[in-house]
């Protein structure tokens, strides 16, 4: 059901984007239904009005909400602005997690808007503020340009919670910011690599799209370490732009040129996969106790399965599950420290369990 | 004396014909890159026979890499050449269409389950379904261009924008992974054969298009429509149908390239698979000295053009050109090649060489 | 300058490479007159207009304007406009997605600031004064073509023009629209504007004009008061034949006897296409050569295009050899043994970048089918054969056709159609723009083909050629077939009388 909904929603989004209305199609009825006094809004909000807020294209939604007992008269309304779930497996998992957490059973009524463009996101935010949502959840496409709309939100009494991505705005404008620390992800991975105690580290470094936060964080730690240690060499450093085939070509090229290497440090799982395809073709063994250590990021389920099978050695998590943190902030109030760094694990092939795969795989 | 003079003129005219041949520029570019590599590092040409992790013999080396990785581009160049010739414009949606075709292949093979234990359908069925889907999308582009008279780049912008979302939708946003090793044959190696399979697929496509151009009037019709639509119509041709046909053939090429792409990694990533390949395909056509405004075309030159691009990419990878600078290097080389192969520049160079010859004769 | 003259052009010369396009032309326009500028293809009227509007420079000659001391220099269309010379072209050059007012004032405001209110008010005033049925705020594209044309004129007039040039303004208008346009022209005349009216519709000239200037082959033939120049005289002056001399001269009278009960090769009844011709009847017998004649734009090409299915046929019946056939597109016609050499060789005939060989085999190849290409050897053989037969001068059969001379290009196209072995061959202006030798070759060929049993329809602007080759002429005037001439009627005088129509 959920999955179907997501697909429908995606479909509707594609249409909406094509039609150039940026997905601001949440039912207009909500505008009139929502009272202007935002503080008490949640108390006064009627279930049917909330129901209207579900995107019009989502036909299943009313049926589902009809099943929910009408007793839950105090739903917290959320306006969630996220990037397109098609962008990556990370985003898909992120979106699914949000949808699974903010249900009516848990006391929420959530509306979603998706865009990878800042201006469309800002338009959607303005729409949500007009609709009088209680909370605005935001994963911004760009870091800048949000000040005025967040000020509007504050004036209208809408609380803002940032997730996944932070923005350049005054801290007072939002309640909390729940983010991954990419630098820390890199450090965790590099520390793990150091703990392997190799004599020399000859590393093929496959970078993501240059300039992205994930690339900078994950590259930074490795680069610092390689600069500092004499026995850490980066034999090849190249951007494969998150792309498996590019990674495959780059590793093929390193193999063909006969350079020695014993570590593949790929900044996401896809690139690690491409690299492994190249290793396999050249009969270079990889994985636990083999010639080449393979490291990836993002914890895709299939990648963790590779770890479980011992074909790869390490996978760093980039936690997409912010929903529980957000839930905590909403239910228990603002934290003392506005920026909440999520727990992120690094999985080692020698210690990973099936349970980890099921729990953390995205 | 007279003999040697004759020989001189005949060799001169041979040279002249050679230079005038459309394949000259891309071949020369290829040779130039080869010579550069030879001087910089002769190991570029080393090919070694080894065994892969499954214990099968495989050839490896930069030359193999180029031929292997250039396969998809070469296949796309075939379709793109026809589209360019017939419509005088380019299809910029091939990357997105590859995502769709690849997604269809995986969807049929997985039967809706993201990680199936066994294949849910024969690979050939999955491929044929992908062909049909890709050809339909090709026809969609073709109809927009031919009947609704929309600029090809604008018409294909629609699919360019929506294609990757459609691809994701086909698989319910899942990222299927195929574990059956047989599926990896198409983008890797068939046990016992040390040459990468994509090479065979690309060669097969070249042979097929060669035969088609031989036994049908595709070349004559496409060129006639591309050069003078109004005249073609008065000669009984249906220019609209021929344009749609060109786009449908490109759709078929897209399906083949899509199969190779998803087979290479036994999976798909909708947002990055075959990213920017449309630009390389268009570039291959341009490098082949074909006018991007349509008309006459030379298929072989386009295909060689595709390998020039791959050779350049691999060379740059080999020399470990810094990640951020890579596109800049590529751009410089491309600008040079395109400028040199542009008809106006060639005409200009011809004129200069003629003038020089004249002044020599006078002297 | 005499009191009522607004424009005087004296001894204008214009030379293009290889062509002396204007050879000492004089032209005078008076205040408050509508002055027709007439001439057949290549007469030089459009060159003259372009010199006047500054599109072309001139080699020699002087232009005088009312109110300007001495000869004026016009270097650009902008200059011309500033001096009060405005042009409205056949194709409307305004922007359909802007409002009427915006179109009236586009590109005319000096600064960046635009007073929209005033602009709209001004536009309303102009529209009203000229009685143009449009609103200032209306989008131009929603107006009819005639109204758009009128707005273009209003725009020109509002720029205080003294000389208004209308270049074929009526060709895309229907009768009522033409009437409205004429009313506007008369109103402007009453206001003292001098109008140069370029058209090829005789009726319209006689309906609205005061004076006619006729040009031929880059030279001035003469300027005439409309009353003193009967139609037939006008036609004879345009074609360059004196009526009185001509009625006496008869060519060798061609007669054609199809025999009793002969079934025509092609028979059309009420045929009409979307190219703006009136329905016409037509037939041709085996071995017959006939032709469509009329002035440029009279609809002769449109008729044969309808027969060949080159334009969209909207009505009528066609029989071939007594059987009903449906010809909706060129391929249908080709399959029925019809071949068509189009009027505009460059646009509709040659496939420029293809070789002479490919150009020759093209039509027959299409007939043969997609899956049955000629082998290279076959194609070469055919090409050699026709190059020899028609004496085509080309470096080789691989030479792109665009590098051949006009006459040889035409021969290649002719070869293309002969190779399809047609029953019925349509030649639309096969002799235009080619050398004299080739012209004669083509006429001889037409007669030879007819004697071998082929039916040929021959169209030419040169009456002599038609009279030499055709045994029957269908005369077109203003897009209507107005007569059919055979036997003794086939002389220049009768033909021109029929073309001119109405009076003697």
JSON list of N, CA, C and O in Angstrom, two decimals, chain B residues 228-232 234-235, chain C residues 41 296 300-302 304-305 310 340-352 401 406 409-410 413 416-417 426-434 459 461:
[
{"chain": "B", "resi": 228, "resn": "UNK", "atom": "N", "xyz": [16.57, 17.92, -49.00]},
{"chain": "B", "resi": 228, "resn": "UNK", "atom": "CA", "xyz": [15.50, 18.71, -49.59]},
{"chain": "B", "resi": 228, "resn": "UNK", "atom": "C", "xyz": [14.16, 18.00, -49.41]},
{"chain": "B", "resi": 228, "resn": "UNK", "atom": "O", "xyz": [13.76, 17.16, -50.20]},
{"chain": "B", "resi": 229, "resn": "UNK", "atom": "N", "xyz": [13.49, 18.40, -48.35]},
{"chain": "B", "resi": 229, "resn": "UNK", "atom": "CA", "xyz": [12.24, 17.73, -48.00]},
{"chain": "B", "resi": 229, "resn": "UNK", "atom": "C", "xyz": [11.17, 17.92, -49.06]},
{"chain": "B", "resi": 229, "resn": "UNK", "atom": "O", "xyz": [10.48, 17.00, -49.44]},
{"chain": "B", "resi": 230, "resn": "UNK", "atom": "N", "xyz": [11.09, 19.15, -49.57]},
{"chain": "B", "resi": 230, "resn": "UNK", "atom": "CA", "xyz": [10.03, 19.45, -50.52]},
{"chain": "B", "resi": 230, "resn": "UNK", "atom": "C", "xyz": [10.23, 18.66, -51.82]},
{"chain": "B", "resi": 230, "resn": "UNK", "atom": "O", "xyz": [9.28, 18.11, -52.38]},
{"chain": "B", "resi": 231, "resn": "UNK", "atom": "N", "xyz": [11.48, 18.58, -52.25]},
{"chain": "B", "resi": 231, "resn": "UNK", "atom": "CA", "xyz": [11.77, 17.81, -53.46]},
{"chain": "B", "resi": 231, "resn": "UNK", "atom": "C", "xyz": [11.53, 16.32, -53.23]},
{"chain": "B", "resi": 231, "resn": "UNK", "atom": "O", "xyz": [11.00, 15.63, -54.09]},
{"chain": "B", "resi": 232, "resn": "UNK", "atom": "N", "xyz": [11.90, 15.83, -52.05]},
{"chain": "B", "resi": 232, "resn": "UNK", "atom": "CA", "xyz": [11.69, 14.41, -51.75]},
{"chain": "B", "resi": 232, "resn": "UNK", "atom": "C", "xyz": [10.21, 14.07, -51.85]},
{"chain": "B", "resi": 232, "resn": "UNK", "atom": "O", "xyz": [9.83, 13.02, -52.34]},
{"chain": "B", "resi": 234, "resn": "UNK", "atom": "N", "xyz": [7.96, 15.50, -53.66]},
{"chain": "B", "resi": 234, "resn": "UNK", "atom": "CA", "xyz": [7.52, 15.46, -55.05]},
{"chain": "B", "resi": 234, "resn": "UNK", "atom": "C", "xyz": [8.07, 14.25, -55.78]},
{"chain": "B", "resi": 234, "resn": "UNK", "atom": "O", "xyz": [7.67, 13.95, -56.89]},
{"chain": "B", "resi": 235, "resn": "UNK", "atom": "N", "xyz": [9.03, 13.56, -55.16]},
{"chain": "B", "resi": 235, "resn": "UNK", "atom": "CA", "xyz": [9.53, 12.33, -55.77]},
{"chain": "B", "resi": 235, "resn": "UNK", "atom": "C", "xyz": [8.87, 11.10, -55.14]},
{"chain": "B", "resi": 235, "resn": "UNK", "atom": "O", "xyz": [9.38, 10.00, -55.24]},
{"chain": "C", "resi": 41, "resn": "UNK", "atom": "N", "xyz": [8.13, 37.89, -64.49]},
{"chain": "C", "resi": 41, "resn": "UNK", "atom": "CA", "xyz": [9.33, 37.46, -63.77]},
{"chain": "C", "resi": 41, "resn": "UNK", "atom": "C", "xyz": [10.60, 38.06, -64.35]},
{"chain": "C", "resi": 41, "resn": "UNK", "atom": "O", "xyz": [10.77, 38.06, -65.56]},
{"chain": "C", "resi": 296, "resn": "UNK", "atom": "N", "xyz": [2.12, 35.32, -64.65]},
{"chain": "C", "resi": 296, "resn": "UNK", "atom": "CA", "xyz": [2.67, 34.79, -63.40]},
{"chain": "C", "resi": 296, "resn": "UNK", "atom": "C", "xyz": [1.60, 34.90, -62.31]},
{"chain": "C", "resi": 296, "resn": "UNK", "atom": "O", "xyz": [0.94, 35.91, -62.18]},
{"chain": "C", "resi": 300, "resn": "UNK", "atom": "N", "xyz": [-1.42, 28.64, -63.11]},
{"chain": "C", "resi": 300, "resn": "UNK", "atom": "CA", "xyz": [-1.09, 27.54, -64.02]},
{"chain": "C", "resi": 300, "resn": "UNK", "atom": "C", "xyz": [-0.30, 26.45, -63.29]},
{"chain": "C", "resi": 300, "resn": "UNK", "atom": "O", "xyz": [-0.56, 25.26, -63.48]},
{"chain": "C", "resi": 301, "resn": "UNK", "atom": "N", "xyz": [0.66, 26.85, -62.44]},
{"chain": "C", "resi": 301, "resn": "UNK", "atom": "CA", "xyz": [1.42, 25.84, -61.71]},
{"chain": "C", "resi": 301, "resn": "UNK", "atom": "C", "xyz": [0.52, 25.09, -60.74]},
{"chain": "C", "resi": 301, "resn": "UNK", "atom": "O", "xyz": [0.63, 23.88, -60.58]},
{"chain": "C", "resi": 302, "resn": "UNK", "atom": "N", "xyz": [-0.38, 25.82, -60.09]},
{"chain": "C", "resi": 302, "resn": "UNK", "atom": "CA", "xyz": [-1.25, 25.20, -59.11]},
{"chain": "C", "resi": 302, "resn": "UNK", "atom": "C", "xyz": [-2.12, 24.12, -59.75]},
{"chain": "C", "resi": 302, "resn": "UNK", "atom": "O", "xyz": [-2.42, 23.12, -59.11]},
{"chain": "C", "resi": 304, "resn": "UNK", "atom": "N", "xyz": [-1.33, 22.13, -62.36]},
{"chain": "C", "resi": 304, "resn": "UNK", "atom": "CA", "xyz": [-0.60, 20.88, -62.58]},
{"chain": "C", "resi": 304, "resn": "UNK", "atom": "C", "xyz": [-0.19, 20.25, -61.26]},
{"chain": "C", "resi": 304, "resn": "UNK", "atom": "O", "xyz": [-0.13, 19.02, -61.15]},
{"chain": "C", "resi": 305, "resn": "UNK", "atom": "N", "xyz": [0.06, 21.07, -60.27]},
{"chain": "C", "resi": 305, "resn": "UNK", "atom": "CA", "xyz": [0.38, 20.50, -58.95]},
{"chain": "C", "resi": 305, "resn": "UNK", "atom": "C", "xyz": [-0.82, 19.72, -58.42]},
{"chain": "C", "resi": 305, "resn": "UNK", "atom": "O", "xyz": [-0.66, 18.68, -57.78]},
{"chain": "C", "resi": 310, "resn": "UNK", "atom": "N", "xyz": [0.55, 17.26, -55.70]},
{"chain": "C", "resi": 310, "resn": "UNK", "atom": "CA", "xyz": [1.62, 17.93, -54.95]},
{"chain": "C", "resi": 310, "resn": "UNK", "atom": "C", "xyz": [1.05, 18.85, -53.88]},
{"chain": "C", "resi": 310, "resn": "UNK", "atom": "O", "xyz": [1.63, 19.03, -52.83]},
{"chain": "C", "resi": 340, "resn": "UNK", "atom": "N", "xyz": [6.31, 14.73, -62.99]},
{"chain": "C", "resi": 340, "resn": "UNK", "atom": "CA", "xyz": [6.13, 16.18, -62.84]},
{"chain": "C", "resi": 340, "resn": "UNK", "atom": "C", "xyz": [7.46, 16.87, -62.58]},
{"chain": "C", "resi": 340, "resn": "UNK", "atom": "O", "xyz": [8.11, 16.64, -61.58]},
{"chain": "C", "resi": 341, "resn": "UNK", "atom": "N", "xyz": [7.86, 17.70, -63.52]},
{"chain": "C", "resi": 341, "resn": "UNK", "atom": "CA", "xyz": [9.05, 18.50, -63.34]},
{"chain": "C", "resi": 341, "resn": "UNK", "atom": "C", "xyz": [8.61, 19.85, -62.79]},
{"chain": "C", "resi": 341, "resn": "UNK", "atom": "O", "xyz": [7.91, 20.60, -63.45]},
{"chain": "C", "resi": 342, "resn": "UNK", "atom": "N", "xyz": [8.97, 20.13, -61.53]},
{"chain": "C", "resi": 342, "resn": "UNK", "atom": "CA", "xyz": [8.38, 21.30, -60.86]},
{"chain": "C", "resi": 342, "resn": "UNK", "atom": "C", "xyz": [8.94, 22.62, -61.35]},
{"chain": "C", "resi": 342, "resn": "UNK", "atom": "O", "xyz": [10.01, 22.68, -61.95]},
{"chain": "C", "resi": 343, "resn": "UNK", "atom": "N", "xyz": [8.19, 23.67, -61.04]},
{"chain": "C", "resi": 343, "resn": "UNK", "atom": "CA", "xyz": [8.51, 25.01, -61.51]},
{"chain": "C", "resi": 343, "resn": "UNK", "atom": "C", "xyz": [9.81, 25.52, -60.88]},
{"chain": "C", "resi": 343, "resn": "UNK", "atom": "O", "xyz": [10.68, 26.04, -61.56]},
{"chain": "C", "resi": 344, "resn": "UNK", "atom": "N", "xyz": [9.91, 25.35, -59.54]},
{"chain": "C", "resi": 344, "resn": "UNK", "atom": "CA", "xyz": [11.08, 25.89, -58.86]},
{"chain": "C", "resi": 344, "resn": "UNK", "atom": "C", "xyz": [12.14, 24.80, -58.72]},
{"chain": "C", "resi": 344, "resn": "UNK", "atom": "O", "xyz": [12.08, 23.95, -57.84]},
{"chain": "C", "resi": 345, "resn": "UNK", "atom": "N", "xyz": [13.11, 24.84, -59.60]},
{"chain": "C", "resi": 345, "resn": "UNK", "atom": "CA", "xyz": [14.09, 23.77, -59.68]},
{"chain": "C", "resi": 345, "resn": "UNK", "atom": "C", "xyz": [14.87, 23.63, -58.37]},
{"chain": "C", "resi": 345, "resn": "UNK", "atom": "O", "xyz": [15.10, 22.55, -57.89]},
{"chain": "C", "resi": 346, "resn": "UNK", "atom": "N", "xyz": [15.27, 24.76, -57.81]},
{"chain": "C", "resi": 346, "resn": "UNK", "atom": "CA", "xyz": [16.12, 24.71, -56.61]},
{"chain": "C", "resi": 346, "resn": "UNK", "atom": "C", "xyz": [15.36, 24.17, -55.41]},
{"chain": "C", "resi": 346, "resn": "UNK", "atom": "O", "xyz": [15.87, 23.37, -54.64]},
{"chain": "C", "resi": 347, "resn": "UNK", "atom": "N", "xyz": [14.14, 24.63, -55.23]},
{"chain": "C", "resi": 347, "resn": "UNK", "atom": "CA", "xyz": [13.39, 24.27, -54.02]},
{"chain": "C", "resi": 347, "resn": "UNK", "atom": "C", "xyz": [12.72, 22.91, -54.15]},
{"chain": "C", "resi": 347, "resn": "UNK", "atom": "O", "xyz": [12.75, 22.10, -53.22]},
{"chain": "C", "resi": 348, "resn": "UNK", "atom": "N", "xyz": [12.14, 22.62, -55.32]},
{"chain": "C", "resi": 348, "resn": "UNK", "atom": "CA", "xyz": [11.34, 21.41, -55.44]},
{"chain": "C", "resi": 348, "resn": "UNK", "atom": "C", "xyz": [11.99, 20.33, -56.30]},
{"chain": "C", "resi": 348, "resn": "UNK", "atom": "O", "xyz": [11.53, 19.20, -56.33]},
{"chain": "C", "resi": 349, "resn": "UNK", "atom": "N", "xyz": [13.04, 20.70, -57.03]},
{"chain": "C", "resi": 349, "resn": "UNK", "atom": "CA", "xyz": [13.58, 19.76, -58.00]},
{"chain": "C", "resi": 349, "resn": "UNK", "atom": "C", "xyz": [14.80, 19.02, -57.52]},
{"chain": "C", "resi": 349, "resn": "UNK", "atom": "O", "xyz": [14.74, 17.85, -57.15]},
{"chain": "C", "resi": 350, "resn": "UNK", "atom": "N", "xyz": [15.91, 19.72, -57.45]},
{"chain": "C", "resi": 350, "resn": "UNK", "atom": "CA", "xyz": [17.17, 19.04, -57.18]},
{"chain": "C", "resi": 350, "resn": "UNK", "atom": "C", "xyz": [17.28, 18.67, -55.71]},
{"chain": "C", "resi": 350, "resn": "UNK", "atom": "O", "xyz": [16.70, 19.31, -54.84]},
{"chain": "C", "resi": 351, "resn": "UNK", "atom": "N", "xyz": [18.01, 17.59, -55.45]},
{"chain": "C", "resi": 351, "resn": "UNK", "atom": "CA", "xyz": [18.43, 17.29, -54.09]},
{"chain": "C", "resi": 351, "resn": "UNK", "atom": "C", "xyz": [19.92, 17.61, -54.07]},
{"chain": "C", "resi": 351, "resn": "UNK", "atom": "O", "xyz": [20.76, 16.79, -54.41]},
{"chain": "C", "resi": 352, "resn": "UNK", "atom": "N", "xyz": [20.20, 18.86, -53.72]},
{"chain": "C", "resi": 352, "resn": "UNK", "atom": "CA", "xyz": [21.48, 19.51, -53.98]},
{"chain": "C", "resi": 352, "resn": "UNK", "atom": "C", "xyz": [22.74, 18.73, -53.69]},
{"chain": "C", "resi": 352, "resn": "UNK", "atom": "O", "xyz": [23.64, 18.67, -54.53]},
{"chain": "C", "resi": 401, "resn": "UNK", "atom": "N", "xyz": [24.82, 17.49, -57.63]},
{"chain": "C", "resi": 401, "resn": "UNK", "atom": "CA", "xyz": [24.06, 18.17, -58.68]},
{"chain": "C", "resi": 401, "resn": "UNK", "atom": "C", "xyz": [24.13, 19.68, -58.50]},
{"chain": "C", "resi": 401, "resn": "UNK", "atom": "O", "xyz": [24.05, 20.44, -59.46]},
{"chain": "C", "resi": 406, "resn": "UNK", "atom": "N", "xyz": [22.49, 25.66, -64.27]},
{"chain": "C", "resi": 406, "resn": "UNK", "atom": "CA", "xyz": [21.04, 25.54, -64.21]},
{"chain": "C", "resi": 406, "resn": "UNK", "atom": "C", "xyz": [20.47, 24.62, -65.28]},
{"chain": "C", "resi": 406, "resn": "UNK", "atom": "O", "xyz": [19.64, 23.76, -65.00]},
{"chain": "C", "resi": 409, "resn": "UNK", "atom": "N", "xyz": [21.29, 21.04, -64.54]},
{"chain": "C", "resi": 409, "resn": "UNK", "atom": "CA", "xyz": [20.47, 20.56, -63.43]},
{"chain": "C", "resi": 409, "resn": "UNK", "atom": "C", "xyz": [19.08, 20.19, -63.94]},
{"chain": "C", "resi": 409, "resn": "UNK", "atom": "O", "xyz": [18.55, 19.13, -63.61]},
{"chain": "C", "resi": 410, "resn": "UNK", "atom": "N", "xyz": [18.54, 21.07, -64.79]},
{"chain": "C", "resi": 410, "resn": "UNK", "atom": "CA", "xyz": [17.20, 20.80, -65.31]},
{"chain": "C", "resi": 410, "resn": "UNK", "atom": "C", "xyz": [17.18, 19.51, -66.11]},
{"chain": "C", "resi": 410, "resn": "UNK", "atom": "O", "xyz": [16.24, 18.74, -66.05]},
{"chain": "C", "resi": 413, "resn": "UNK", "atom": "N", "xyz": [17.00, 16.57, -63.83]},
{"chain": "C", "resi": 413, "resn": "UNK", "atom": "CA", "xyz": [15.64, 16.34, -63.31]},
{"chain": "C", "resi": 413, "resn": "UNK", "atom": "C", "xyz": [14.77, 15.71, -64.40]},
{"chain": "C", "resi": 413, "resn": "UNK", "atom": "O", "xyz": [13.98, 14.79, -64.14]},
{"chain": "C", "resi": 416, "resn": "UNK", "atom": "N", "xyz": [15.58, 12.20, -64.59]},
{"chain": "C", "resi": 416, "resn": "UNK", "atom": "CA", "xyz": [14.95, 11.48, -63.48]},
{"chain": "C", "resi": 416, "resn": "UNK", "atom": "C", "xyz": [13.55, 11.02, -63.86]},
{"chain": "C", "resi": 416, "resn": "UNK", "atom": "O", "xyz": [13.17, 9.88, -63.63]},
{"chain": "C", "resi": 417, "resn": "UNK", "atom": "N", "xyz": [12.81, 11.93, -64.49]},
{"chain": "C", "resi": 417, "resn": "UNK", "atom": "CA", "xyz": [11.42, 11.58, -64.79]},
{"chain": "C", "resi": 417, "resn": "UNK", "atom": "C", "xyz": [11.31, 10.70, -66.02]},
{"chain": "C", "resi": 417, "resn": "UNK", "atom": "O", "xyz": [10.43, 9.86, -66.10]},
{"chain": "C", "resi": 426, "resn": "UNK", "atom": "N", "xyz": [4.51, 16.08, -67.06]},
{"chain": "C", "resi": 426, "resn": "UNK", "atom": "CA", "xyz": [4.17, 17.49, -66.84]},
{"chain": "C", "resi": 426, "resn": "UNK", "atom": "C", "xyz": [5.46, 18.27, -66.68]},
{"chain": "C", "resi": 426, "resn": "UNK", "atom": "O", "xyz": [6.29, 17.93, -65.83]},
{"chain": "C", "resi": 427, "resn": "UNK", "atom": "N", "xyz": [5.64, 19.29, -67.51]},
{"chain": "C", "resi": 427, "resn": "UNK", "atom": "CA", "xyz": [6.85, 20.11, -67.41]},
{"chain": "C", "resi": 427, "resn": "UNK", "atom": "C", "xyz": [6.43, 21.53, -67.06]},
{"chain": "C", "resi": 427, "resn": "UNK", "atom": "O", "xyz": [5.80, 22.22, -67.87]},
{"chain": "C", "resi": 428, "resn": "UNK", "atom": "N", "xyz": [6.75, 21.95, -65.86]},
{"chain": "C", "resi": 428, "resn": "UNK", "atom": "CA", "xyz": [6.36, 23.28, -65.40]},
{"chain": "C", "resi": 428, "resn": "UNK", "atom": "C", "xyz": [7.57, 24.20, -65.50]},
{"chain": "C", "resi": 428, "resn": "UNK", "atom": "O", "xyz": [8.52, 24.06, -64.72]},
{"chain": "C", "resi": 429, "resn": "UNK", "atom": "N", "xyz": [7.54, 25.10, -66.44]},
{"chain": "C", "resi": 429, "resn": "UNK", "atom": "CA", "xyz": [8.65, 26.03, -66.66]},
{"chain": "C", "resi": 429, "resn": "UNK", "atom": "C", "xyz": [9.99, 25.31, -66.79]},
{"chain": "C", "resi": 429, "resn": "UNK", "atom": "O", "xyz": [10.94, 25.63, -66.08]},
{"chain": "C", "resi": 430, "resn": "UNK", "atom": "N", "xyz": [10.09, 24.34, -67.67]},
{"chain": "C", "resi": 430, "resn": "UNK", "atom": "CA", "xyz": [11.37, 23.63, -67.77]},
{"chain": "C", "resi": 430, "resn": "UNK", "atom": "C", "xyz": [12.47, 24.50, -68.36]},
{"chain": "C", "resi": 430, "resn": "UNK", "atom": "O", "xyz": [13.64, 24.18, -68.23]},
{"chain": "C", "resi": 431, "resn": "UNK", "atom": "N", "xyz": [12.09, 25.60, -68.99]},
{"chain": "C", "resi": 431, "resn": "UNK", "atom": "CA", "xyz": [13.09, 26.39, -69.71]},
{"chain": "C", "resi": 431, "resn": "UNK", "atom": "C", "xyz": [13.47, 27.65, -68.97]},
{"chain": "C", "resi": 431, "resn": "UNK", "atom": "O", "xyz": [14.22, 28.47, -69.48]},
{"chain": "C", "resi": 432, "resn": "UNK", "atom": "N", "xyz": [12.95, 27.83, -67.76]},
{"chain": "C", "resi": 432, "resn": "UNK", "atom": "CA", "xyz": [13.25, 29.07, -67.05]},
{"chain": "C", "resi": 432, "resn": "UNK", "atom": "C", "xyz": [14.70, 29.09, -66.55]},
{"chain": "C", "resi": 432, "resn": "UNK", "atom": "O", "xyz": [15.20, 28.13, -66.00]},
{"chain": "C", "resi": 433, "resn": "UNK", "atom": "N", "xyz": [15.33, 30.21, -66.77]},
{"chain": "C", "resi": 433, "resn": "UNK", "atom": "CA", "xyz": [16.66, 30.43, -66.21]},
{"chain": "C", "resi": 433, "resn": "UNK", "atom": "C", "xyz": [17.73, 29.52, -66.75]},
{"chain": "C", "resi": 433, "resn": "UNK", "atom": "O", "xyz": [18.70, 29.22, -66.07]},
{"chain": "C", "resi": 434, "resn": "UNK", "atom": "N", "xyz": [17.57, 29.03, -67.97]},
{"chain": "C", "resi": 434, "resn": "UNK", "atom": "CA", "xyz": [18.64, 28.19, -68.53]},
{"chain": "C", "resi": 434, "resn": "UNK", "atom": "C", "xyz": [19.03, 28.74, -69.89]},
{"chain": "C", "resi": 434, "resn": "UNK", "atom": "O", "xyz": [18.33, 29.55, -70.48]},
{"chain": "C", "resi": 459, "resn": "UNK", "atom": "N", "xyz": [4.41, 24.00, -69.64]},
{"chain": "C", "resi": 459, "resn": "UNK", "atom": "CA", "xyz": [4.12, 25.35, -69.16]},
{"chain": "C", "resi": 459, "resn": "UNK", "atom": "C", "xyz": [5.35, 26.21, -69.33]},
{"chain": "C", "resi": 459, "resn": "UNK", "atom": "O", "xyz": [6.45, 25.77, -68.99]},
{"chain": "C", "resi": 461, "resn": "UNK", "atom": "N", "xyz": [6.61, 30.63, -69.43]},
{"chain": "C", "resi": 461, "resn": "UNK", "atom": "CA", "xyz": [6.22, 32.04, -69.47]},
{"chain": "C", "resi": 461, "resn": "UNK", "atom": "C", "xyz": [6.42, 32.61, -70.86]},
{"chain": "C", "resi": 461, "resn": "UNK", "atom": "O", "xyz": [5.94, 33.68, -71.16]}
]
